Coordinates of C-alpha atoms in Angstrom, one line a residue:
Chain A
X980 CA 9.0 14.0 28.8
X981 CA 9.4 10.5 27.2
X982 CA 7.0 9.7 24.4
X983 CA 5.1 6.4 24.6
X984 CA 4.8 4.2 21.5
X985 CA 2.7 1.2 20.7
X986 CA 5.2 -1.1 19.1
X987 CA 2.9 -4.1 18.6
X988 CA -0.8 -4.9 19.1
X989 CA -2.8 -8.0 19.0
X990 CA -6.6 -8.6 19.4
X991 CA -9.1 -11.4 19.6
X992 CA -12.6 -10.0 19.1
X993 CA -16.0 -10.8 17.6
X994 CA -14.3 -9.8 14.3
X995 CA -11.6 -11.8 12.5
X996 CA -8.9 -9.7 14.0
X997 CA -6.3 -12.1 15.4
X998 CA -4.6 -12.0 12.0
X999 CA -5.0 -8.3 11.4
X1000 CA -4.4 -8.5 7.7
X1001 CA -7.5 -10.7 7.3
X1002 CA -9.6 -8.0 9.1
X1003 CA -8.3 -5.1 7.0
X1004 CA -8.5 -7.0 3.7
X1005 CA -12.2 -7.5 4.2
X1006 CA -15.2 -5.4 5.0
X1007 CA -15.9 -5.3 8.7
X1008 CA -19.4 -6.6 9.4
X1009 CA -21.3 -5.3 12.4
X1010 CA -22.6 -7.9 14.9
X1011 CA -26.2 -8.6 14.1
X1012 CA -27.1 -10.4 17.3
X1013 CA -27.1 -8.9 20.9
X1014 CA -24.5 -11.5 21.8
X1015 CA -21.2 -11.2 19.9
X1016 CA -18.8 -14.1 20.7
X1017 CA -15.1 -13.9 19.8
X1018 CA -13.7 -15.4 16.7
X1019 CA -11.3 -17.8 18.3
X1020 CA -7.9 -18.7 16.7
X1021 CA -6.7 -22.3 17.1
X1022 CA -5.5 -22.2 20.7
X1023 CA -3.8 -25.6 20.3
X1024 CA -1.3 -24.0 17.8
X1025 CA -0.8 -20.9 20.0
X1026 CA -0.5 -22.6 23.4
X1027 CA 1.1 -25.8 22.5
X1028 CA 1.6 -27.3 26.0
X1029 CA -1.6 -29.4 26.4
X1030 CA -0.9 -29.7 30.1
X1031 CA -1.0 -26.0 30.6
X1032 CA -3.8 -25.4 28.1
X1033 CA -6.2 -27.8 29.9
X1034 CA -6.1 -25.5 32.9
X1035 CA -7.0 -22.4 30.9
X1036 CA -10.6 -21.2 30.5
X1037 CA -11.7 -19.2 27.5
X1038 CA -10.6 -15.8 29.0
X1039 CA -7.2 -17.1 29.9
X1040 CA -6.7 -18.6 26.4
X1041 CA -7.7 -15.3 24.8
X1042 CA -5.5 -13.3 27.2
X1043 CA -2.4 -15.5 26.9
X1044 CA -2.7 -15.8 23.1
X1045 CA -2.8 -12.0 22.4
X1046 CA -0.1 -11.5 24.9
X1047 CA 2.2 -14.0 23.3
X1048 CA 1.4 -12.7 19.8
X1049 CA 2.6 -9.3 20.9
X1050 CA 5.8 -10.7 22.3
X1051 CA 6.7 -13.0 19.5
X1052 CA 9.8 -11.8 17.7
X1053 CA 10.8 -12.5 14.1
X1054 CA 13.0 -15.4 15.0
X1055 CA 10.1 -17.0 16.9
X1056 CA 11.5 -16.3 20.4
X1057 CA 9.4 -14.4 23.0
X1058 CA 10.4 -10.8 24.0
X1059 CA 10.6 -10.3 27.7
X1060 CA 8.9 -7.0 28.7
X1061 CA 10.0 -5.2 31.9
X1062 CA 6.5 -4.9 33.2
X1063 CA 3.2 -6.6 32.6
X1064 CA -0.2 -5.0 33.3
X1065 CA -3.5 -6.9 32.8
X1066 CA -7.0 -5.6 32.9
X1067 CA -10.4 -7.3 33.3
X1068 CA -13.7 -6.1 34.4
X1069 CA -15.1 -9.5 35.4
X1070 CA -12.2 -12.0 35.4
X1071 CA -12.8 -15.6 34.6
X1072 CA -16.6 -15.3 34.8
X1073 CA -17.3 -18.7 33.3
X1074 CA -15.2 -20.4 36.0
X1075 CA -16.6 -18.1 38.7
X1076 CA -20.0 -19.4 37.7
X1077 CA -18.9 -23.0 37.7
X1078 CA -17.2 -22.5 41.1
X1079 CA -20.4 -20.9 42.6
X1080 CA -22.5 -23.7 41.2
X1081 CA -20.0 -26.2 42.8
X1082 CA -20.4 -24.5 46.2
X1083 CA -24.2 -24.9 46.0
X1084 CA -24.2 -28.4 44.6
X1085 CA -21.6 -29.8 47.0
X1086 CA -23.0 -28.0 50.0
X1087 CA -19.8 -26.0 50.4
X1088 CA -17.7 -29.2 50.6
X1089 CA -15.2 -30.5 48.1
X1090 CA -14.8 -27.4 45.9
X1091 CA -13.2 -27.7 42.5
X1092 CA -9.7 -26.1 42.7
X1093 CA -9.3 -25.6 38.9
X1094 CA -12.5 -23.5 38.6
X1095 CA -11.3 -21.4 41.6
X1096 CA -7.8 -20.9 40.1
X1097 CA -9.2 -19.9 36.7
X1098 CA -11.9 -17.6 38.1
X1099 CA -9.6 -15.0 39.5
X1100 CA -9.0 -11.9 37.5
X1101 CA -5.2 -12.0 37.6
X1102 CA -4.9 -15.5 36.1
X1103 CA -4.2 -14.7 32.5
X1104 CA -1.5 -12.2 33.5
X1105 CA -0.1 -14.8 35.9
X1106 CA -0.2 -17.6 33.2
X1107 CA 1.6 -15.3 30.7
X1108 CA 4.2 -14.5 33.3
X1109 CA 4.7 -18.2 34.0
X1110 CA 5.0 -19.1 30.3
X1111 CA 7.6 -16.4 29.9
X1112 CA 9.5 -17.0 33.1
X1113 CA 8.8 -13.4 33.9
X1114 CA 9.8 -12.3 37.4
X1115 CA 9.2 -8.6 37.0
X1116 CA 6.2 -6.3 37.7
X1117 CA 3.0 -8.1 37.0
X1118 CA -0.2 -6.4 38.1
X1119 CA -3.9 -6.8 37.2
X1120 CA -6.5 -4.0 37.3
X1121 CA -10.1 -5.1 37.9
X1122 CA -11.5 -1.5 37.8
X1123 CA -14.8 -2.1 36.1
X1124 CA -15.1 0.0 32.9
X1125 CA -11.8 1.7 33.6
X1126 CA -9.7 -1.5 33.9
X1127 CA -8.1 -1.2 30.4
X1128 CA -7.4 2.5 31.0
X1129 CA -6.0 1.9 34.5
X1130 CA -3.5 -0.7 33.1
X1131 CA -2.5 1.7 30.3
X1132 CA -2.0 4.6 32.7
X1133 CA 0.2 2.4 35.0
X1134 CA 2.3 1.4 32.0
X1135 CA 2.6 5.0 30.7
X1136 CA 3.6 6.3 34.2
X1137 CA 6.3 3.6 34.5
X1138 CA 7.6 4.2 31.0
X1139 CA 7.7 8.0 31.7
X1140 CA 9.5 7.7 35.0
X1141 CA 11.9 5.1 33.7
X1142 CA 10.7 2.3 36.0
X1143 CA 10.2 0.2 32.8
X1144 CA 11.4 0.5 29.3
X1145 CA 8.9 -1.9 27.8
X1146 CA 5.4 -2.9 29.2
X1147 CA 2.9 -5.4 28.0
X1148 CA -0.7 -4.3 28.6
X1149 CA -3.5 -6.8 28.1
X1150 CA -7.2 -6.3 28.7
X1151 CA -9.7 -9.2 28.4
X1152 CA -13.3 -10.1 29.3
X1153 CA -15.6 -13.0 28.3
X1154 CA -19.2 -13.6 27.6
X1155 CA -21.1 -16.1 29.7
X1156 CA -24.6 -17.4 29.2
X1157 CA -25.5 -16.7 32.8
X1158 CA -24.4 -13.0 32.7
X1159 CA -26.0 -12.5 29.3
X1160 CA -29.4 -14.0 30.6
X1161 CA -29.2 -12.0 33.8
X1162 CA -28.6 -8.8 32.0
X1163 CA -31.3 -9.6 29.4
X1164 CA -33.8 -10.0 32.2
X1165 CA -32.9 -6.6 33.4
X1166 CA -33.5 -5.2 29.9
X1167 CA -29.8 -4.3 29.4
X1168 CA -29.4 -5.6 25.8
X1169 CA -31.6 -3.0 24.1
X1170 CA -31.1 0.4 22.4
X1171 CA -28.3 -1.1 20.4
X1172 CA -26.4 -2.6 23.3
X1173 CA -24.7 -5.9 22.5
X1174 CA -22.7 -8.2 24.7
X1175 CA -19.2 -8.8 23.4
X1176 CA -15.9 -10.3 24.5
X1177 CA -12.3 -10.2 23.5
X1178 CA -8.6 -9.7 24.5
X1179 CA -6.4 -6.8 23.5
X1180 CA -2.7 -6.7 24.0
X1181 CA -0.3 -3.8 23.4
X1182 CA 3.5 -3.7 23.8
X1183 CA 4.4 -0.2 24.9
X1184 CA 7.9 1.3 24.7
X1185 CA 9.8 4.5 24.6
X1186 CA 11.4 3.4 21.3
X1187 CA 10.0 5.2 18.2
X1188 CA 11.7 3.0 15.7
X1189 CA 9.3 0.5 14.2
X1190 CA 6.4 1.8 16.3
X1191 CA 2.8 1.5 15.1
X1192 CA 1.8 4.8 16.6
X1193 CA 2.3 7.1 19.6
X1194 CA 0.0 6.7 22.6
X1195 CA -0.2 10.3 23.7
X1196 CA -2.7 10.3 26.6
X1197 CA -5.4 8.3 28.4
X1198 CA -8.2 10.0 30.5
X1199 CA -11.1 8.6 32.6
X1200 CA -14.2 10.4 33.9
X1201 CA -17.1 9.2 36.0
X1202 CA -19.7 10.5 35.6
X1203 CA -19.6 12.7 32.5
X1204 CA -21.1 16.0 33.6
X1205 CA -20.5 17.8 30.3
X1206 CA -21.2 17.0 26.6
X1207 CA -19.1 14.3 24.9
X1208 CA -17.9 16.9 22.4
X1209 CA -16.8 19.3 25.3
X1210 CA -15.1 16.3 27.0
X1211 CA -13.1 15.5 23.8
X1212 CA -12.2 19.2 23.1
X1213 CA -11.0 19.7 26.7
X1214 CA -8.9 16.5 26.4
X1215 CA -7.3 17.2 23.1
X1216 CA -6.8 20.9 24.2
X1217 CA -4.8 19.7 27.2
X1218 CA -2.6 17.9 24.8
X1219 CA -2.1 20.9 22.5
X1220 CA -4.3 19.5 19.7
X1221 CA -7.1 21.4 18.0
X1222 CA -10.3 19.8 16.8
X1223 CA -9.4 20.2 13.2
X1224 CA -6.2 18.2 13.8
X1225 CA -8.2 15.1 14.9
X1226 CA -8.8 13.0 11.8
X1227 CA -11.2 10.5 13.4
X1228 CA -13.0 9.9 16.6
X1229 CA -13.7 6.2 17.2
X1230 CA -16.9 6.2 19.2
X1231 CA -17.5 3.4 21.6
X1232 CA -20.8 4.5 22.8
X1233 CA -22.8 2.5 25.3
X1234 CA -26.0 2.6 23.2
X1235 CA -27.4 4.2 20.1
X1236 CA -28.7 7.4 21.6
X1237 CA -27.5 10.6 23.4
X1238 CA -23.7 10.8 23.0
X1239 CA -23.5 8.8 19.8
X1240 CA -26.0 11.2 18.1
X1241 CA -24.2 14.2 19.5
X1242 CA -20.8 13.0 18.2
X1243 CA -22.2 12.0 14.8
X1244 CA -23.7 15.4 14.4
X1245 CA -20.5 17.2 15.5
X1246 CA -17.7 18.4 13.3
X1247 CA -15.6 15.3 14.1
X1248 CA -15.4 12.4 11.6
X1249 CA -16.7 9.4 13.6
X1250 CA -16.7 5.6 13.4
X1251 CA -18.7 3.7 16.0
X1252 CA -16.8 0.6 16.9
X1253 CA -19.1 -0.9 19.5
X1254 CA -21.2 -2.7 17.0
X1255 CA -18.1 -4.5 15.8
X1256 CA -17.0 -5.7 19.2
X1257 CA -20.0 -5.5 21.5
X1258 CA -20.0 -4.1 25.0
X1259 CA -17.8 -5.3 27.8
X1260 CA -15.6 -3.7 30.5
X1261 CA -12.4 -3.8 28.4
X1262 CA -14.0 -3.0 25.0
X1263 CA -12.0 0.2 24.8
X1264 CA -9.1 -2.1 24.1
X1265 CA -10.7 -3.0 20.8
X1266 CA -11.0 0.8 20.0
X1267 CA -7.4 1.3 20.9
X1268 CA -6.3 -1.7 18.7
X1269 CA -8.5 -0.4 15.8
X1270 CA -7.1 3.2 16.1
X1271 CA -3.5 2.0 16.3
X1272 CA -3.9 -0.3 13.3
X1273 CA -5.6 2.4 11.2
X1274 CA -2.7 4.8 11.9
X1275 CA 0.0 2.2 11.5
X1276 CA -1.5 1.0 8.2
X1277 CA -2.4 4.5 6.9
X1278 CA -6.0 3.6 6.6
X1279 CA -9.3 5.2 7.4
X1280 CA -12.8 3.8 7.5
X1281 CA -14.7 4.1 4.2
X1282 CA -18.2 3.3 3.0
X1283 CA -17.3 -0.3 2.1
X1284 CA -14.3 -1.1 4.2
X1285 CA -11.1 0.9 4.4
X1286 CA -9.4 3.5 2.3
X1287 CA -5.7 4.5 2.1
X1288 CA -5.4 7.8 4.0
X1289 CA -2.9 8.6 6.7
X1290 CA -4.5 9.9 10.0
X1291 CA -2.4 12.2 12.2
X1292 CA -4.5 11.9 15.3
X1293 CA -7.2 9.5 16.3
X1294 CA -9.3 9.9 19.5
X1295 CA -10.9 6.8 21.1
X1296 CA -14.0 7.7 23.0
X1297 CA -15.4 4.9 25.2
X1298 CA -18.5 4.5 27.3
X1299 CA -19.3 1.7 29.7
X1300 CA -22.8 1.3 31.2
X1301 CA -23.4 5.0 30.9
X1302 CA -21.2 5.5 33.8
X1303 CA -17.5 5.2 32.8
X1304 CA -16.2 7.6 30.1
X1305 CA -12.7 7.3 28.8
X1306 CA -10.6 9.0 26.1
X1307 CA -7.4 7.9 24.4
X1308 CA -5.3 9.9 22.0
X1309 CA -3.2 8.3 19.3
X1310 CA -0.7 10.1 17.1
X1311 CA 1.1 9.1 14.0
X1312 CA 4.7 8.3 14.9
X1313 CA 6.2 10.7 12.3
Chain B
X1432 CA -14.8 -54.5 35.6
X1433 CA -13.9 -53.8 32.0
X1434 CA -16.9 -51.4 31.6
X1435 CA -16.0 -49.7 34.9
X1436 CA -12.5 -49.1 33.7
X1437 CA -13.6 -47.6 30.4
X1438 CA -16.2 -45.4 32.2
X1439 CA -13.6 -44.2 34.6
X1440 CA -11.2 -43.3 31.8
X1441 CA -13.9 -41.3 30.1
X1442 CA -14.9 -39.5 33.3
X1443 CA -11.3 -38.6 34.1
X1444 CA -10.7 -37.2 30.5
X1445 CA -13.8 -35.1 30.8
X1446 CA -13.5 -33.9 34.4
X1447 CA -9.7 -33.2 34.1
X1448 CA -10.1 -31.6 30.6
X1449 CA -7.5 -33.9 29.0
X1450 CA -8.5 -32.6 25.6
X1451 CA -5.8 -34.4 23.6
X1452 CA -6.2 -37.7 25.3
X1453 CA -8.5 -40.6 24.3
X1454 CA -9.5 -43.6 26.5
X1455 CA -7.3 -45.7 24.3
X1456 CA -4.3 -43.6 25.3
X1457 CA -4.6 -44.5 29.0
X1458 CA -3.0 -47.7 30.1
X1459 CA -5.2 -48.8 33.1
X1460 CA -2.1 -50.3 34.8
X1461 CA 0.2 -47.3 34.3
X1462 CA 0.7 -44.7 37.1
X1463 CA -1.6 -41.7 36.8
X1464 CA 0.9 -39.4 38.5
X1465 CA 4.5 -38.5 37.8
X1466 CA 6.5 -40.0 34.9
X1467 CA 5.4 -42.9 32.9
X1468 CA 1.7 -42.2 33.0
X1469 CA -0.5 -39.4 31.9
X1470 CA 1.3 -37.0 34.3
X1471 CA -1.4 -35.8 36.6
X1472 CA -0.7 -33.5 39.5
X1473 CA -2.0 -32.7 43.0
X1474 CA -4.8 -30.6 41.7
X1475 CA -5.9 -33.5 39.6
X1476 CA -5.9 -35.7 42.7
X1477 CA -8.5 -33.3 44.3
X1478 CA -10.5 -33.5 41.1
X1479 CA -10.5 -37.3 41.1
X1480 CA -11.6 -37.2 44.8
X1481 CA -14.6 -35.1 43.7
X1482 CA -15.3 -37.3 40.7
X1483 CA -15.5 -40.4 43.0
X1484 CA -17.9 -38.8 45.3
X1485 CA -20.0 -37.3 42.5
X1486 CA -20.3 -40.5 40.3
X1487 CA -19.8 -43.3 42.8
X1488 CA -20.8 -41.8 46.2
X1489 CA -17.3 -42.7 47.5
X1490 CA -15.7 -40.3 50.0
X1491 CA -11.9 -40.4 50.4
X1492 CA -10.6 -38.1 53.0
X1493 CA -7.3 -39.8 54.0
X1494 CA -4.4 -38.5 51.7
X1495 CA -2.3 -41.6 52.5
X1496 CA -5.2 -43.9 51.4
X1497 CA -5.7 -41.7 48.3
X1498 CA -2.1 -42.1 47.3
X1499 CA -2.5 -45.9 47.1
X1500 CA -6.0 -45.8 45.5
X1501 CA -5.0 -43.3 42.8
X1502 CA -1.9 -45.1 41.7
X1503 CA -3.6 -46.3 38.5
X1504 CA -7.0 -46.6 36.8
X1505 CA -7.1 -50.3 37.8
X1506 CA -6.5 -49.5 41.4
X1507 CA -9.3 -46.9 41.4
X1508 CA -11.7 -49.3 39.7
X1509 CA -10.9 -52.1 42.3
X1510 CA -11.5 -49.6 45.1
X1511 CA -14.9 -48.6 43.6
X1512 CA -15.9 -52.2 43.2
X1513 CA -15.0 -53.0 46.7
X1514 CA -16.6 -49.9 48.4
X1515 CA -19.5 -48.7 46.3
X1516 CA -22.8 -49.2 48.2

């Protein structure tokens, strides 16, 4: 069976992650507020065509920027992947809200086409494809808390059966004030839950050379009818890995109780990433980016930042709204 | 008329999200669409139609008529002046 490698990764998140060196040269600070907006790079520099950029909402700018960063080669040209998979839980929510407002205000007449175009979930994948002149496979997964995982599984299947040799996978979601307020009124932002946003891109390939790490497996489960530790043990066991071979579990728990406590009290070394990126449907992409970068850079979380230590295996455990539970296994590309 | 032209430029910049354009960059006599102007497209034409209804209460439903009216900022301003109630 073909191995799958992450050859490049790029992330925009509530942390200063777009230039990864900046993130790993400083101490990562947890988000203090229950709303964690992304640290935006200068989109004018990244998407230079003002005519195209003006039709891009925040989600699209984030998604296109991390996608292009993943594809940018040393000579400045863009690499053309065989396949593109995008993932979003909510799509262009800001433009969806504007479009719905327009429907009400204009009594269902004269609706704004730009807001409609930008509201659809597949827009950032489509825009990236248009910018690249990509005519290959380009699919968007809008599968709630499993969107990122579904896109990754599609890419892995295609790389394994030879349908594609390279695949760009991007997951993105955005914060909007309306969603934040609606969820706040329902009491959602408590028990440590914070609303986040971001975009996470990964270039997957069968080529080991120059790889950041190996992406061994991705699993989803809904609901979780066992303990989190049993879920992880069964997952790593099915991949021939023992608990002692796992150097770190990146816990993306939905809130500060139950499974987080269970995992922190287990024999696994853990690092909870949700307070660094907040909660959103594709937040597992932040965990995957963090895990891949830690292995690729030979770093591990330490008390005040990061320490030099090479991890062999990292598990990313993600929860979304106490309903969707996913696992990803990364391996050092020895 | 001069005030109306400046107001229109500002509204078009905001509604069409022309983030790198200032009112001074727009020649009121230059074509809005295609080469030689600010290069707007058919989606922008729909947005301008919405803008005219929203700010000036003017409804333009005939595409042929719109083509003439939307040829420049000056022609839109003249149409508003002649038709605004």
